[in-house]
Each structure stands twice: as structure tokens, then as C-alpha cells.
Short mmCIF file of C-alpha atoms in Angstrom, two decimals:
data_model
loop_
_atom_site.label_atom_id
_atom_site.label_comp_id
_atom_site.label_asym_id
_atom_site.label_seq_id
_atom_site.Cartn_x
_atom_site.Cartn_y
_atom_site.Cartn_z
CA MET A 975 25.55 88.65 1.87
CA LYS A 976 24.59 87.05 -1.04
CA PRO A 977 24.96 83.39 -2.05
CA GLU A 978 27.88 84.20 -4.39
CA ASP A 979 29.54 85.86 -1.32
CA ILE A 980 30.27 82.46 -0.26
CA LEU A 981 30.48 80.24 -3.07
CA LYS A 982 31.40 81.77 -6.68
CA GLU A 983 29.28 80.83 -9.63
CA ASN A 984 31.80 78.05 -10.78
CA GLU A 985 32.77 76.41 -7.54
CA ASN A 986 30.80 73.22 -6.27
CA PHE A 987 31.75 73.64 -2.87
CA VAL A 988 33.01 75.69 0.37
CA THR A 989 35.27 74.78 3.30
CA ILE A 990 33.47 76.35 6.63
CA GLN A 991 35.10 75.44 9.82
CA GLY A 992 37.32 73.16 8.00
CA GLN A 993 34.26 70.97 6.67
CA GLU A 994 33.71 71.10 2.84
CA ILE A 995 30.14 71.67 2.09
CA ARG A 996 29.03 71.01 -1.49
CA LYS A 997 26.68 73.11 -3.57
CA GLY A 998 22.96 71.90 -2.63
CA SER A 999 23.54 70.38 0.71
CA ILE A 1000 21.09 72.34 2.51
CA GLY A 1001 18.33 71.88 -0.57
CA ALA A 1002 18.92 68.27 -0.32
CA PHE A 1003 18.68 68.19 3.18
CA MET A 1004 15.24 69.93 3.30
CA GLU A 1005 14.08 67.67 0.27
CA ASN A 1006 15.09 64.65 2.42
CA CYS A 1007 13.05 66.27 5.34
CA LYS A 1008 9.85 66.48 3.51
CA ILE A 1009 10.29 63.13 2.11
CA ILE A 1010 10.66 61.58 5.57
CA ASN A 1011 7.50 63.60 6.88
CA GLN A 1012 5.22 62.68 4.14
CA ASN A 1013 6.21 58.97 2.96
CA ASN A 1014 5.34 55.69 4.15
CA GLN A 1015 8.20 54.37 6.34
CA ASN A 1016 8.48 51.18 4.74
CA SER A 1017 8.98 52.74 1.04
CA GLU A 1018 12.47 52.90 -0.81
CA GLU A 1019 12.34 56.65 -1.03
CA TYR A 1020 11.98 56.92 2.78
CA LYS A 1021 14.60 54.28 3.61
CA THR A 1022 17.05 56.43 1.26
CA ALA A 1023 16.16 59.39 2.40
CA ILE A 1024 16.81 58.33 6.14
CA GLN A 1025 20.59 57.40 5.13
CA ASP A 1026 21.13 60.53 3.30
CA ILE A 1027 19.68 62.66 5.86
CA LYS A 1028 22.10 61.28 8.57
CA VAL A 1029 25.39 62.19 6.42
CA GLN A 1030 23.62 65.65 5.61
CA ALA A 1031 22.75 66.42 9.19
CA HIS A 1032 26.07 65.72 10.27
CA LEU A 1033 27.96 68.37 8.33
CA LEU A 1034 25.11 70.56 8.75
CA LYS A 1035 25.82 70.29 12.43
CA LYS A 1036 29.27 70.97 12.12
CA ILE A 1037 28.70 74.19 10.16
CA GLY A 1038 26.36 75.39 13.32
CA LEU A 1039 23.09 75.29 11.36
CA PHE A 1040 21.17 73.67 14.25
CA ASP A 1041 22.78 76.24 16.83
CA ILE A 1042 20.50 78.70 14.57
CA PHE A 1043 17.76 76.90 13.44
CA GLU A 1044 15.48 74.22 15.36
CA LEU A 1045 13.54 71.29 13.47
CA LYS A 1046 9.95 71.29 14.64
CA SER A 1047 9.31 67.61 13.58
CA SER A 1048 10.03 65.31 16.47
CA ARG A 1049 10.36 62.33 13.75
CA LEU A 1050 13.41 64.32 12.69
CA LYS A 1051 15.17 65.30 15.87
CA GLU A 1052 15.00 61.62 16.32
CA ILE A 1053 16.84 60.59 13.36
CA ILE A 1054 19.28 63.12 13.40
CA GLU A 1055 19.58 62.71 17.22
CA LEU A 1056 18.89 66.26 18.15
CA ASN A 1057 16.89 65.68 21.20
#
């Protein structure tokens, strides 16, 4: 399967198991993971990433991403309550 088999070029979201997922959701999640693992916990960027990743993780849980992939970071697991 190719990306375009799931999301056509002119589409911005796809519905999987009743959940609307926007184009770029997994990429944004990964970037927020990097910010959380690398940044100072007192920075605004870190605080924003925490808020964003909680919303993103909720969607990704619903489509089963964490049933297939396991996060290695204990910090991330705690933030999105995968422990």
C-alpha cells in the first residue's frame, strides 16, 4: 500500500475507524516527540509540545498506532499515559 492509496493528493484528511486524521498528523507527532525528548521542560516550546502531543496521541491510539509501535521514551509514555 502506498500513501496515496489512503489519502489522495487533493485530500487533507482521512477517516479511519470513525476517526478523522489530518494529513501530517504522524509527522507532527514525531516532531513533538523530538521536542519533548530534547528540550528544557521549562521552555514554551516544550509546554506547547506537551499540549499538542496529548491531542495527537489520543487520535493515534484510536487508529491503533500504539498497538503496533512501542515508544522507547519513558518520558513520552508517561505524558501520553501508555504505561
